[in-house]
Every structure is written in structure tokens, then in C-alpha cells.
PDB file of N, CA and C and ligand atoms in Angstrom:
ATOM      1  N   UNK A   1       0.837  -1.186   0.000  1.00 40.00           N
ATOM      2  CA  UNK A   1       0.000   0.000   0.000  1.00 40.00           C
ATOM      3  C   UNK A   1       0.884   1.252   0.000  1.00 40.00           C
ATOM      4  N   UNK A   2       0.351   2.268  -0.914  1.00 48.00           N
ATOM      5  CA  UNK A   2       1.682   3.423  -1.183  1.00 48.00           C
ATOM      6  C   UNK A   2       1.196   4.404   0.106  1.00 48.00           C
ATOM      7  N   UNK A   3       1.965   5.058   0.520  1.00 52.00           N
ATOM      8  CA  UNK A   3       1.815   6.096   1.623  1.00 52.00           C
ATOM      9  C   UNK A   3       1.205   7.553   0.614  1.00 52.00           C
ATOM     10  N   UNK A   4       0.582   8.533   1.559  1.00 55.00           N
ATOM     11  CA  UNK A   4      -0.114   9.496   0.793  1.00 55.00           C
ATOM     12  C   UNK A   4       1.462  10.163   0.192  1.00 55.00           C
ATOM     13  N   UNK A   5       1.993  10.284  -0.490  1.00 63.00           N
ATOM     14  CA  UNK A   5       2.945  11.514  -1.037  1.00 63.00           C
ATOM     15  C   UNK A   5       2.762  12.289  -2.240  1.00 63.00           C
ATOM     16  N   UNK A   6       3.579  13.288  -1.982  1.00 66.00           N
ATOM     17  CA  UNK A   6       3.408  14.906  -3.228  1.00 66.00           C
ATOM     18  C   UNK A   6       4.075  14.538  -4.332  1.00 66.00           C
ATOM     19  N   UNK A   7       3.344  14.241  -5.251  1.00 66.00           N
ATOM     20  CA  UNK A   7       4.192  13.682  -7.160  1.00 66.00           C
ATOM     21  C   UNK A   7       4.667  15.302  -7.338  1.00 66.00           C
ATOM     22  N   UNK A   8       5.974  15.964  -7.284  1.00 75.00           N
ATOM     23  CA  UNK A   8       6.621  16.706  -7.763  1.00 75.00           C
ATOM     24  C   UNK A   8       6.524  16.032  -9.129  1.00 75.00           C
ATOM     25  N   UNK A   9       5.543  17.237 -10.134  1.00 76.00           N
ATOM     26  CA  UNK A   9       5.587  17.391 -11.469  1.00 76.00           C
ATOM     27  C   UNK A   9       6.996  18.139 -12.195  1.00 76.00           C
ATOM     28  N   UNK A  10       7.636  17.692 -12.961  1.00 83.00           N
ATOM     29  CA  UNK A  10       8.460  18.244 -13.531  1.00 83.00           C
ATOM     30  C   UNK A  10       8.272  18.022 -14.953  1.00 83.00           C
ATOM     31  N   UNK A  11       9.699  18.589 -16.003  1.00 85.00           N
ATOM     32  CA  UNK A  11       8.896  18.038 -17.710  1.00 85.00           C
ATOM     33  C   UNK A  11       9.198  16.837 -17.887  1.00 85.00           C
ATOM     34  N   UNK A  12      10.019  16.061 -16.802  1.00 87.00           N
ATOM     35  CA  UNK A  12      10.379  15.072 -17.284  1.00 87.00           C
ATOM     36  C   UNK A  12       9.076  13.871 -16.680  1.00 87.00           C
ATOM     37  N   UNK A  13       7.868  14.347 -16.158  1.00 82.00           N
ATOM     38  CA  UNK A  13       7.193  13.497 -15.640  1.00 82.00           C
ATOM     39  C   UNK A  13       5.814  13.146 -16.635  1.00 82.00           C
ATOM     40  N   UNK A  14       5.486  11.982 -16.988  1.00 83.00           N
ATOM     41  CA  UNK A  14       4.764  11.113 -17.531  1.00 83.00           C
ATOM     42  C   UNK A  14       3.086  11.149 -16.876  1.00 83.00           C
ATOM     43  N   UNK A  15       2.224  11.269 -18.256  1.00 80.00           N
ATOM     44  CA  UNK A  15       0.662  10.995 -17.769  1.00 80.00           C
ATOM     45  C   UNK A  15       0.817   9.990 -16.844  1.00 80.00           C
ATOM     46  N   UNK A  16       1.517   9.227 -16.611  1.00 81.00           N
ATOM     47  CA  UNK A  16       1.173   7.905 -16.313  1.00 81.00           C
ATOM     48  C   UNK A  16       1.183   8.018 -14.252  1.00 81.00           C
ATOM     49  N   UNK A  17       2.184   9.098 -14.251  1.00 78.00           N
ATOM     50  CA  UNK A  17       2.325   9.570 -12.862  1.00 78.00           C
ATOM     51  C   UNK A  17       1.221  10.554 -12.422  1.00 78.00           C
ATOM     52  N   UNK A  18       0.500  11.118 -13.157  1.00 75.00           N
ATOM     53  CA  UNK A  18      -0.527  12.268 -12.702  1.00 75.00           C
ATOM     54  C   UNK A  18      -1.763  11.726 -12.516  1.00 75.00           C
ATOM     55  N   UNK A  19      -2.414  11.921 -11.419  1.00 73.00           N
ATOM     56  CA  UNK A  19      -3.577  11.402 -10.534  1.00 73.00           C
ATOM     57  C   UNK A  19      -4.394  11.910 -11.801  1.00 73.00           C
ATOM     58  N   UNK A  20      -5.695  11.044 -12.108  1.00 73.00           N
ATOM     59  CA  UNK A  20      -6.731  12.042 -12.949  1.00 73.00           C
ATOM     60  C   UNK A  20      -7.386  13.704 -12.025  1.00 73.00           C
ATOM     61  N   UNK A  21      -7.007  14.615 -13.315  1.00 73.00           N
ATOM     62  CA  UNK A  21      -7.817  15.623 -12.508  1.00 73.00           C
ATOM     63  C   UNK A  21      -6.224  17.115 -12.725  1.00 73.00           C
ATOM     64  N   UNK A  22      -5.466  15.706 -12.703  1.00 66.00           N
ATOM     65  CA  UNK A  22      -4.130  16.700 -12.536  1.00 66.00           C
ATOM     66  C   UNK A  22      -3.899  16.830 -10.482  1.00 66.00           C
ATOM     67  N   UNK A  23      -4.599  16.399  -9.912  1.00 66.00           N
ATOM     68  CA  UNK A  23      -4.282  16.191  -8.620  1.00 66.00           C
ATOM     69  C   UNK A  23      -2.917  15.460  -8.621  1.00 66.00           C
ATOM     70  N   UNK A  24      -1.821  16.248  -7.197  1.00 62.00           N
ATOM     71  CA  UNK A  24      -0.493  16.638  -7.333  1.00 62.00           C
ATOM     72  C   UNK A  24      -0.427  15.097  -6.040  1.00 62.00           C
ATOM     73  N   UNK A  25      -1.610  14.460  -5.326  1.00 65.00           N
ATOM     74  CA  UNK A  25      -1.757  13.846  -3.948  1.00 65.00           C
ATOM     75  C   UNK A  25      -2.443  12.473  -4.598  1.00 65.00           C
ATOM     76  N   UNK A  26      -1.862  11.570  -4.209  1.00 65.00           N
ATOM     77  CA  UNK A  26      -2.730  10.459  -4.219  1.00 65.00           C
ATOM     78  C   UNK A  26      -3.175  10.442  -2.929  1.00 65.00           C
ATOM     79  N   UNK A  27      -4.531   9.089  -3.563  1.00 68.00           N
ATOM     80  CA  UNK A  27      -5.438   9.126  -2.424  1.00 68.00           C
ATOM     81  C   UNK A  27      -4.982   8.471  -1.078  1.00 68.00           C
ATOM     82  N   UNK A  28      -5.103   9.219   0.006  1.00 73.00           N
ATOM     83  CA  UNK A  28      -5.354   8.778   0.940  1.00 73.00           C
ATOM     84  C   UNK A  28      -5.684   7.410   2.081  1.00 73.00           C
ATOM     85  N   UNK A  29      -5.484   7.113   2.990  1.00 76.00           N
ATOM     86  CA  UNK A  29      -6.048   5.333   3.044  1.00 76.00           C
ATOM     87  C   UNK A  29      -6.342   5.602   4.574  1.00 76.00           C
ATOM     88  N   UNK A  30      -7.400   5.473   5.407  1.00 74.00           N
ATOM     89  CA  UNK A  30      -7.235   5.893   6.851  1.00 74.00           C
ATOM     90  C   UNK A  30      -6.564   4.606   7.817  1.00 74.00           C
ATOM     91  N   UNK A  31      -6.613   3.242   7.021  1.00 76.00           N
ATOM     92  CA  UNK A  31      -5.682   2.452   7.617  1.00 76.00           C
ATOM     93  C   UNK A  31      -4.261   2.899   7.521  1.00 76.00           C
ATOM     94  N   UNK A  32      -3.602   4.391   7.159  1.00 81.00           N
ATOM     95  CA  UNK A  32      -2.630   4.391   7.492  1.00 81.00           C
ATOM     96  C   UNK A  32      -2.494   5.273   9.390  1.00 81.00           C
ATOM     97  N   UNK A  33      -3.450   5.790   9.353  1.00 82.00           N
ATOM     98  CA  UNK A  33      -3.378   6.546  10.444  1.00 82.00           C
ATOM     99  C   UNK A  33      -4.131   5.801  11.753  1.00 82.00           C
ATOM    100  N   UNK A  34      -3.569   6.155  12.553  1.00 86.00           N
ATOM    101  CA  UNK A  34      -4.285   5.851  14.296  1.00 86.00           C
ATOM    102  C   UNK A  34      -5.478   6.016  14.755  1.00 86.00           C
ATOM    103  N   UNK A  35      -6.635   6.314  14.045  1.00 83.00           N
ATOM    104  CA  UNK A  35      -7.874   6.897  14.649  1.00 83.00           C
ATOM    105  C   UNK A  35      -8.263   6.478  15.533  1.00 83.00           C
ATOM    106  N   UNK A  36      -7.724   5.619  16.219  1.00 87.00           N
ATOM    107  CA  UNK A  36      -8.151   4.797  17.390  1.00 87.00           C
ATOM    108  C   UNK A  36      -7.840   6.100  18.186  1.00 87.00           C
ATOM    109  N   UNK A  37      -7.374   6.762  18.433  1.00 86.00           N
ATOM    110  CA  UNK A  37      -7.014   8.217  19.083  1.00 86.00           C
ATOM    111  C   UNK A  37      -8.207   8.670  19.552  1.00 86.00           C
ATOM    112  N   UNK A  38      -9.266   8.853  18.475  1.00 87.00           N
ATOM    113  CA  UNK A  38     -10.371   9.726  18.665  1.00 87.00           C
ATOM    114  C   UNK A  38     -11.068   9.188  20.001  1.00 87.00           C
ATOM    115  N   UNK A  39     -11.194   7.383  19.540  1.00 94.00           N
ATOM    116  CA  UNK A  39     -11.724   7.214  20.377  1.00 94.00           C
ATOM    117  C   UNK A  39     -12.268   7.875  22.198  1.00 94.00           C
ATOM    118  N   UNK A  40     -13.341   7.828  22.524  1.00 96.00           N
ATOM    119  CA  UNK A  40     -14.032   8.230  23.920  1.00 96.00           C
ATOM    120  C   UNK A  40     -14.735   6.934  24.737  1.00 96.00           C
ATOM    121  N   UNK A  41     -14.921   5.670  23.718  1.00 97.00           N
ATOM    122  CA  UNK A  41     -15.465   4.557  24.896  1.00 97.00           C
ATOM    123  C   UNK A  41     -14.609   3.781  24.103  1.00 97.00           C
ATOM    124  N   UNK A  42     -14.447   2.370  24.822  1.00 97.00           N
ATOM    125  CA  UNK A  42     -13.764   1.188  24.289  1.00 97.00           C
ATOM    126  C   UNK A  42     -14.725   0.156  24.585  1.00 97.00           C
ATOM    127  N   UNK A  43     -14.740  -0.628  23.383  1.00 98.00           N
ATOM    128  CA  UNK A  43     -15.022  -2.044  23.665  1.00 98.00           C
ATOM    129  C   UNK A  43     -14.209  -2.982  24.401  1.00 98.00           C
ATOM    130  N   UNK A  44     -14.761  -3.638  25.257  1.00 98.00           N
ATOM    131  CA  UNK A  44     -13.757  -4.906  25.818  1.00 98.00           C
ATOM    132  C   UNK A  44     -14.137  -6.470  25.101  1.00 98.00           C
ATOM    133  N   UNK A  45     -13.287  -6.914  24.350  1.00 98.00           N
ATOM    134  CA  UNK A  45     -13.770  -8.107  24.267  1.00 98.00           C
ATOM    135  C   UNK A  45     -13.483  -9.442  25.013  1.00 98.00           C
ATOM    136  N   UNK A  46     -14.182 -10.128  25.261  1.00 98.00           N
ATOM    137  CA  UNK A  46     -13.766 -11.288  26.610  1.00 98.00           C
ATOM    138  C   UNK A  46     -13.780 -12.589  25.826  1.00 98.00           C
ATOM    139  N   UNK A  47     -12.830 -12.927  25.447  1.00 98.00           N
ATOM    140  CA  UNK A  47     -12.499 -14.383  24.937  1.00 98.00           C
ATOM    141  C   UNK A  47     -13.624 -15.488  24.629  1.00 98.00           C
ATOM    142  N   UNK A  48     -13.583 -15.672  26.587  1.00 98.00           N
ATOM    143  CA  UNK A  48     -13.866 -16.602  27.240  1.00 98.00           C
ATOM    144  C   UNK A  48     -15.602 -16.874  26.961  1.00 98.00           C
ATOM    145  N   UNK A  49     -16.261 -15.701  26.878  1.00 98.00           N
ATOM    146  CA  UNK A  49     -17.538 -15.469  26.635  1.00 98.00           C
ATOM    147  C   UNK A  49     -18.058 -15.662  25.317  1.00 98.00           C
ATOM    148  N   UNK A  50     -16.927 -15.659  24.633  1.00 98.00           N
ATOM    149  CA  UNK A  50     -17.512 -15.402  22.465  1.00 98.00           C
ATOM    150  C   UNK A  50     -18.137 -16.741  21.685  1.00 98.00           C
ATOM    151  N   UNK A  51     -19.180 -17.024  21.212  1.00 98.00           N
ATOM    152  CA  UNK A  51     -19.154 -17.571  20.793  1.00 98.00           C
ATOM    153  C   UNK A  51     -18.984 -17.849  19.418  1.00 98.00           C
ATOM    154  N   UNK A  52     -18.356 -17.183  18.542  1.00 98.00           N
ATOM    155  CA  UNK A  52     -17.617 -17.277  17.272  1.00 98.00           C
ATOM    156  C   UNK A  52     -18.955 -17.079  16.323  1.00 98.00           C
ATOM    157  N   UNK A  53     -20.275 -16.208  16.662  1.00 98.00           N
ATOM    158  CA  UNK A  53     -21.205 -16.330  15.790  1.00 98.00           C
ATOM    159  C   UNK A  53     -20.911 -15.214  14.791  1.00 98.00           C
ATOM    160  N   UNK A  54     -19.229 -14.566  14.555  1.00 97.00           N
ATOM    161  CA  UNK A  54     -19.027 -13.892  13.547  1.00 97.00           C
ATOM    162  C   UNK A  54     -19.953 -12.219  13.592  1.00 97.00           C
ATOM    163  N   UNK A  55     -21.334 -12.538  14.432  1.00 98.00           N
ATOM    164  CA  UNK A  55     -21.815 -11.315  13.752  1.00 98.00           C
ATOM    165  C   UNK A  55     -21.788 -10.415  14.311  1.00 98.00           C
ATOM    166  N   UNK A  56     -20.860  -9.600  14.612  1.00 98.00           N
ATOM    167  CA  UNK A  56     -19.593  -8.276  15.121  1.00 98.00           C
ATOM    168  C   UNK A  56     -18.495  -8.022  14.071  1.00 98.00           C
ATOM    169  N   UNK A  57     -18.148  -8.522  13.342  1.00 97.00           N
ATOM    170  CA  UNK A  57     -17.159  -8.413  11.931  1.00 97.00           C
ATOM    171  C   UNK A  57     -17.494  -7.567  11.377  1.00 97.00           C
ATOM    172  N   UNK A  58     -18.947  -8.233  10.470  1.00 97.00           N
ATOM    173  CA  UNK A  58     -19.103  -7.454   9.228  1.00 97.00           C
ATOM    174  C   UNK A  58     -19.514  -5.791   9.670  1.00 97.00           C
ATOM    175  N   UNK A  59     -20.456  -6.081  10.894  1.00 98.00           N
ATOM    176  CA  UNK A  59     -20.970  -4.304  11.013  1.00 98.00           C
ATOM    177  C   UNK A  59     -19.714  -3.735  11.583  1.00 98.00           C
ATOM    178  N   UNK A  60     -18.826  -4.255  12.064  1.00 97.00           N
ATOM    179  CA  UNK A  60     -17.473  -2.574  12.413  1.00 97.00           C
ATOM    180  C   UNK A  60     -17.084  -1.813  10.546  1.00 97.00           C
ATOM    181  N   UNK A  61     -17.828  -0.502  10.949  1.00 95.00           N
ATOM    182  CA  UNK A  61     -17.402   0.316  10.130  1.00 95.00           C
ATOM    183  C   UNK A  61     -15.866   0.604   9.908  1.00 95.00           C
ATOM    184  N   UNK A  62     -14.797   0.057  11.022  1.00 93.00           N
ATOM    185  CA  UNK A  62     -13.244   0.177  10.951  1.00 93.00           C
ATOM    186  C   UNK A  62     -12.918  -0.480  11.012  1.00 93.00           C
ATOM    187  N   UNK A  63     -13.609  -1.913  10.083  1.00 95.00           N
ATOM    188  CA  UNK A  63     -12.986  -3.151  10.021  1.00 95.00           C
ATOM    189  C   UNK A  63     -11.661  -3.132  11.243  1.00 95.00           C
ATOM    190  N   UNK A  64     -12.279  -2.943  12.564  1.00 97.00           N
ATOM    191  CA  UNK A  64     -11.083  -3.744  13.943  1.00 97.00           C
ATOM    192  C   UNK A  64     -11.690  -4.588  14.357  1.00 97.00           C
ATOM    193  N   UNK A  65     -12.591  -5.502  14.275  1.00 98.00           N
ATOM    194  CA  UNK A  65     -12.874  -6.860  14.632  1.00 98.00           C
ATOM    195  C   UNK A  65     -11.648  -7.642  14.029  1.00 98.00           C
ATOM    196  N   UNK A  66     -11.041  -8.327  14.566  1.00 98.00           N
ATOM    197  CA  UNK A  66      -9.620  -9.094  14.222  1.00 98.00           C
ATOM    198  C   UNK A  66     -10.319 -10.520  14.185  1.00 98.00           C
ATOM    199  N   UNK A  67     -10.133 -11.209  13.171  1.00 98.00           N
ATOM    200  CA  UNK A  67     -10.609 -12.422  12.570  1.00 98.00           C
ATOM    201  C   UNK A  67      -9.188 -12.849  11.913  1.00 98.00           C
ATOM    202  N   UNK A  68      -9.002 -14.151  12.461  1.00 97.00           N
ATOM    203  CA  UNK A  68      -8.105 -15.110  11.858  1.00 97.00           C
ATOM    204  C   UNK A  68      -8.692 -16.858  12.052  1.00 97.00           C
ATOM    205  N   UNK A  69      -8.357 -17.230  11.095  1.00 97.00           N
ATOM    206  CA  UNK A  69      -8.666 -18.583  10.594  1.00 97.00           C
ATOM    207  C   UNK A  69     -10.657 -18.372  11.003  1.00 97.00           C
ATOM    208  N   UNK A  70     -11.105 -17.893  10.606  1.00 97.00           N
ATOM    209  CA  UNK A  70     -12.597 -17.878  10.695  1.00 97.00           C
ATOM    210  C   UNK A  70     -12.657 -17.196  12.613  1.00 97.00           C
ATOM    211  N   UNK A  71     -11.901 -16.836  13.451  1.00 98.00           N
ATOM    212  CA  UNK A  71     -12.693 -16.700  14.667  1.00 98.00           C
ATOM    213  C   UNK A  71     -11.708 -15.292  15.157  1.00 98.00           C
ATOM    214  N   UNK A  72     -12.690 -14.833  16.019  1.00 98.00           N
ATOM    215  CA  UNK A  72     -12.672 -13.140  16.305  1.00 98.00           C
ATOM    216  C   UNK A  72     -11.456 -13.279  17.241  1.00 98.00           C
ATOM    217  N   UNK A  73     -10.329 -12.686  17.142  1.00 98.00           N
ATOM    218  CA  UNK A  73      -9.222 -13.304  17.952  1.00 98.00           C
ATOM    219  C   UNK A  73      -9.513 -11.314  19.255  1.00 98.00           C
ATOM    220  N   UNK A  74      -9.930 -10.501  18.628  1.00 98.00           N
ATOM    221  CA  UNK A  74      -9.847  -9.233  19.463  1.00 98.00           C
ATOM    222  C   UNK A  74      -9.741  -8.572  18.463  1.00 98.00           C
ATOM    223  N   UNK A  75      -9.852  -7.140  19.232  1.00 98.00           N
ATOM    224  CA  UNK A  75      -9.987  -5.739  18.733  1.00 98.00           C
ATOM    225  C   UNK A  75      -8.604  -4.880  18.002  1.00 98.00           C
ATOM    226  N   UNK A  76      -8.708  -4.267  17.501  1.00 97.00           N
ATOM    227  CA  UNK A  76      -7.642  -3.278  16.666  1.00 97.00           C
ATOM    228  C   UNK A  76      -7.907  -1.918  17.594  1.00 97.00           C
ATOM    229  N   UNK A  77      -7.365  -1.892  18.298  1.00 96.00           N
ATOM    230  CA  UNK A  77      -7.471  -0.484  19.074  1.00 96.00           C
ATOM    231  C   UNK A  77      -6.686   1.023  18.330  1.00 96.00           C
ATOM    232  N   UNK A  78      -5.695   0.447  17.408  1.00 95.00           N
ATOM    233  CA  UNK A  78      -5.363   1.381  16.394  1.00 95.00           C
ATOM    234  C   UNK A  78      -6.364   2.534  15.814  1.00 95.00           C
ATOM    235  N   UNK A  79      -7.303   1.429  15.287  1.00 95.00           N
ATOM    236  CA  UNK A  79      -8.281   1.866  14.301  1.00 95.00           C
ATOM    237  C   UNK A  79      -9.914   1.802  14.751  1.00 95.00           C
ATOM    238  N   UNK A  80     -10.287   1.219  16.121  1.00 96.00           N
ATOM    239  CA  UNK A  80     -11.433   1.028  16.459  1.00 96.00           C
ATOM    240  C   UNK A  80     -11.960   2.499  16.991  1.00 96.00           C
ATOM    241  N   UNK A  81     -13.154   2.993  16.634  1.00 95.00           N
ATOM    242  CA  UNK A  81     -13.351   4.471  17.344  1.00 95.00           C
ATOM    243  C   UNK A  81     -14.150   4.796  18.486  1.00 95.00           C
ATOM    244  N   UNK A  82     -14.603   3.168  18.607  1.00 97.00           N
ATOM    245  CA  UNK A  82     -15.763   3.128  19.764  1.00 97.00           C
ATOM    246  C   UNK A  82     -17.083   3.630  19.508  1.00 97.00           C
ATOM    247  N   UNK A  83     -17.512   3.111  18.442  1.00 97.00           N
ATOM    248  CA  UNK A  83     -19.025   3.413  18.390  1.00 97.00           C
ATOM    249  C   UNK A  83     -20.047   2.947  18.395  1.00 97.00           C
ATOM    250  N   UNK A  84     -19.475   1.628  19.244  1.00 98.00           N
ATOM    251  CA  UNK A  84     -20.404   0.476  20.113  1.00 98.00           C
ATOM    252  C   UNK A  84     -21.418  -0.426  19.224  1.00 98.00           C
ATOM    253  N   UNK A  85     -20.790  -0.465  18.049  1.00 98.00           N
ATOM    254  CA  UNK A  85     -21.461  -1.143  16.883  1.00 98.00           C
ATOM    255  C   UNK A  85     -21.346  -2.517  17.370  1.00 98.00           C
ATOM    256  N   UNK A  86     -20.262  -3.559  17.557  1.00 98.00           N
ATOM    257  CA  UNK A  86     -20.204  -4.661  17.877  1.00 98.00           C
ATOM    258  C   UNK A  86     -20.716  -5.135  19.043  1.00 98.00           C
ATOM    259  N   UNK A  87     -20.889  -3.821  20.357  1.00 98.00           N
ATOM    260  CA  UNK A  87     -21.474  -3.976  21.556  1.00 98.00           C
ATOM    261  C   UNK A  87     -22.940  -4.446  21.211  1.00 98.00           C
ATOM    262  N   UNK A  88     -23.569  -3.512  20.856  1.00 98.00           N
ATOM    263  CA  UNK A  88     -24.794  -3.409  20.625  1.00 98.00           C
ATOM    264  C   UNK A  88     -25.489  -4.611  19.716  1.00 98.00           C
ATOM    265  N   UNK A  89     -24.774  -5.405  18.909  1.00 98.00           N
ATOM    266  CA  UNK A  89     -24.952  -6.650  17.623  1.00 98.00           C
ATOM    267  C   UNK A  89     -24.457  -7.950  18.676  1.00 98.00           C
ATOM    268  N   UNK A  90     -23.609  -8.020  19.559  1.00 98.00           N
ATOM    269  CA  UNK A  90     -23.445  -9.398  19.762  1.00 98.00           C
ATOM    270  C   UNK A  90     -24.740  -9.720  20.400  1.00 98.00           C
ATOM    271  N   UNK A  91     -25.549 -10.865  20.288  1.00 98.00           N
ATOM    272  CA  UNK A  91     -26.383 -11.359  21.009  1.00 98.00           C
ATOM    273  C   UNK A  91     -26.150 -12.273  22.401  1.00 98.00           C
ATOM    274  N   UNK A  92     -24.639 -12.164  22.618  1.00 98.00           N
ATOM    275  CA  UNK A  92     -24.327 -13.125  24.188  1.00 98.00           C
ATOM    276  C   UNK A  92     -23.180 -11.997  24.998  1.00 98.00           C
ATOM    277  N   UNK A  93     -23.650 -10.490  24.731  1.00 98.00           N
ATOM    278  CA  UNK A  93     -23.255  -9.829  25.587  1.00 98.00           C
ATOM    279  C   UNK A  93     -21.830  -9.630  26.002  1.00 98.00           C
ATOM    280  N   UNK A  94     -20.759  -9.990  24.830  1.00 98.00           N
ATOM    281  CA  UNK A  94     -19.267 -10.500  25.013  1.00 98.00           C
ATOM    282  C   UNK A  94     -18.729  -9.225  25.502  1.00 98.00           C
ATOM    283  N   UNK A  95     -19.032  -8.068  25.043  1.00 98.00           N
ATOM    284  CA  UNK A  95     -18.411  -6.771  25.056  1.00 98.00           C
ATOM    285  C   UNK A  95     -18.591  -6.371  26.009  1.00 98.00           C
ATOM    286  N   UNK A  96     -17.662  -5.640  27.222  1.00 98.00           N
ATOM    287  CA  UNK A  96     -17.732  -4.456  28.063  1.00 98.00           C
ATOM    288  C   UNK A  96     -17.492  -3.277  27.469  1.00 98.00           C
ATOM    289  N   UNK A  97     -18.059  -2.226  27.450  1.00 98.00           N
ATOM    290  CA  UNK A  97     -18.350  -1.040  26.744  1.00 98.00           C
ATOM    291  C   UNK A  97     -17.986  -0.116  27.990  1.00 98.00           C
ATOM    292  N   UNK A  98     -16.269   0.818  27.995  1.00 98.00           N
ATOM    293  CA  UNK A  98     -16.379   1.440  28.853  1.00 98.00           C
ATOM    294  C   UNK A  98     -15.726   2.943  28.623  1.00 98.00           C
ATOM    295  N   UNK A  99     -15.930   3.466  29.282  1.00 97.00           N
ATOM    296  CA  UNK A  99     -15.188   4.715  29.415  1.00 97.00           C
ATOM    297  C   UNK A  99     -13.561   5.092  28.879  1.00 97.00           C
ATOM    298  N   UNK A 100     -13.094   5.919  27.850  1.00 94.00           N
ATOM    299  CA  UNK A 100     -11.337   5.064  27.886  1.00 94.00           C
ATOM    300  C   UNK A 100     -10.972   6.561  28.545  1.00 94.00           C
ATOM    301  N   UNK A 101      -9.741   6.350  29.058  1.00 86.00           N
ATOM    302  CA  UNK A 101      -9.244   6.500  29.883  1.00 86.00           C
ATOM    303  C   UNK A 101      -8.050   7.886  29.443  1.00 86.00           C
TER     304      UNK A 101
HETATM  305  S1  LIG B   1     -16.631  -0.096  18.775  1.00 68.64           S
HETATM  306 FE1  LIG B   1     -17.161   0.295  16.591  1.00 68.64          FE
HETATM  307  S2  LIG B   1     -15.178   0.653  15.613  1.00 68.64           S
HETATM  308 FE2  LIG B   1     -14.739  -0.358  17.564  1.00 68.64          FE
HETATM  309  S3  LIG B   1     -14.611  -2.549  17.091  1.00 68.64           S
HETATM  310 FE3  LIG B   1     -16.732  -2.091  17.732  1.00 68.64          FE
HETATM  311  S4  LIG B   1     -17.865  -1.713  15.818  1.00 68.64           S
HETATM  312 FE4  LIG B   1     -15.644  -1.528  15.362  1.00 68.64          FE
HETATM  313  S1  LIG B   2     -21.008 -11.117  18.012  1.00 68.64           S
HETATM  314 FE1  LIG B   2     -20.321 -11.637  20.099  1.00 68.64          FE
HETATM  315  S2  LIG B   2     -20.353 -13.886  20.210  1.00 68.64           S
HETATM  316 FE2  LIG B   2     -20.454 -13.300  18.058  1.00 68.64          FE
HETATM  317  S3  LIG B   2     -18.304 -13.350  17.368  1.00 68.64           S
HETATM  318 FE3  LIG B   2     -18.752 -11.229  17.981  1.00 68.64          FE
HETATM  319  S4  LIG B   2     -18.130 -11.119  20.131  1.00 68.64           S
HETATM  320 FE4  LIG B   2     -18.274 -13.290  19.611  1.00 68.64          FE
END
């Protein structure tokens, strides 16, 4: 994945380098940045309690539900913003939803 950087146009530079539009920035990706920052509540997820019914994945809008080999291993606190989407969808109550700190 390329990092956002400034294409310094010169004559020696090629259509092939210029964003359509003539934009000087490629796009952007917010998996490069921390937004987990913003965050104001955290999810807790408890292992011990999960029963692998998957359906907490698909609704995180910041894809941080962490899934490997098919089962929810925990959270991406990087990128999770706390907006209690997975709290609110599990049906066996796995999540503590608290205050961060
Ligand atoms: S609180 Fe929101 S952003 Fe964080 S893991 Fe749950 S659904 Fe995703
Ligand atoms: S919705 Fe709840 S039980 Fe289902 S995988 Fe997610 S945390 Fe586990």
C-alpha cells in the first residue's frame, strides 16, 4: 500500500504519474493513520464469553474486529473508534463497553 505523497511534477514526468484531474496527492487510506485516538469509549472483548457467531465483523465500520482462521481473535485499538457497533450486535453480551481513559 503506497503512503499518501506529493508527485513533484516536472517536464520530465509522464501521464502515467498524474492522478486524474491533474491532482499533485494520491489518495489517501485511513488504515494508514491511528484513529483509534479519537476514540471516547472502548469495547472490551472477553475471549472466554464469544461464541464465534461472527456477527460483530461485518458491522465494524473500521474493520477492527480481528478475525483469523474464521474466529474473532480481538480488537484493533489502532483503528477502532468506539461506536459500540459490535457492543450493541453481539447477542451473548461478550463486550464491556467502557469509558477510555
Ligand atoms: S466499537 Fe465500533 S469501531 Fe470499535 S470494534 Fe466495535 S464496531 Fe468496530
Ligand atoms: S457477536 Fe459476540 S459472540 Fe459473536 S463473534 Fe462477535 S463477540 Fe463473539
Amino acid at each position: 500500500m503506497k503512503d499518501n505523497k506529493k508527485v513533484t511534477i516536472t517536464t520530465e514526468t509522464t501521464w502515467k504519474e498524474i492522478t486524474p484531474g491533474g491532482i499533485v496527492y494520491e489518495a489517501g487510506n485511513a488504515h494508514n493513520y491511528k484513529t483509534g485516538e479519537w476514540r471516547s469509549m472502548r469495547p472490551i472483548w472477553h475471549s472466554e464469553k464469544c461464541k464465534q457467531c461472527l456477527l460483530c465483523f461485518p458491522v465494524c465500520p473500521d474493520s477492527s474486529i480481528l478475525v483469523e482462521d474464521g474466529k474473532v481473535v480481538g480488537i484493533d485499538y489502532d483503528h477502532c473508534k468506539g461506536c459500540g457497533v459490535c457492543v450493541n450486535v453481539c447477542p451473548f453480551n461478550v463486550f464491556d463497553f467502557v469509558k477510555e481513559e
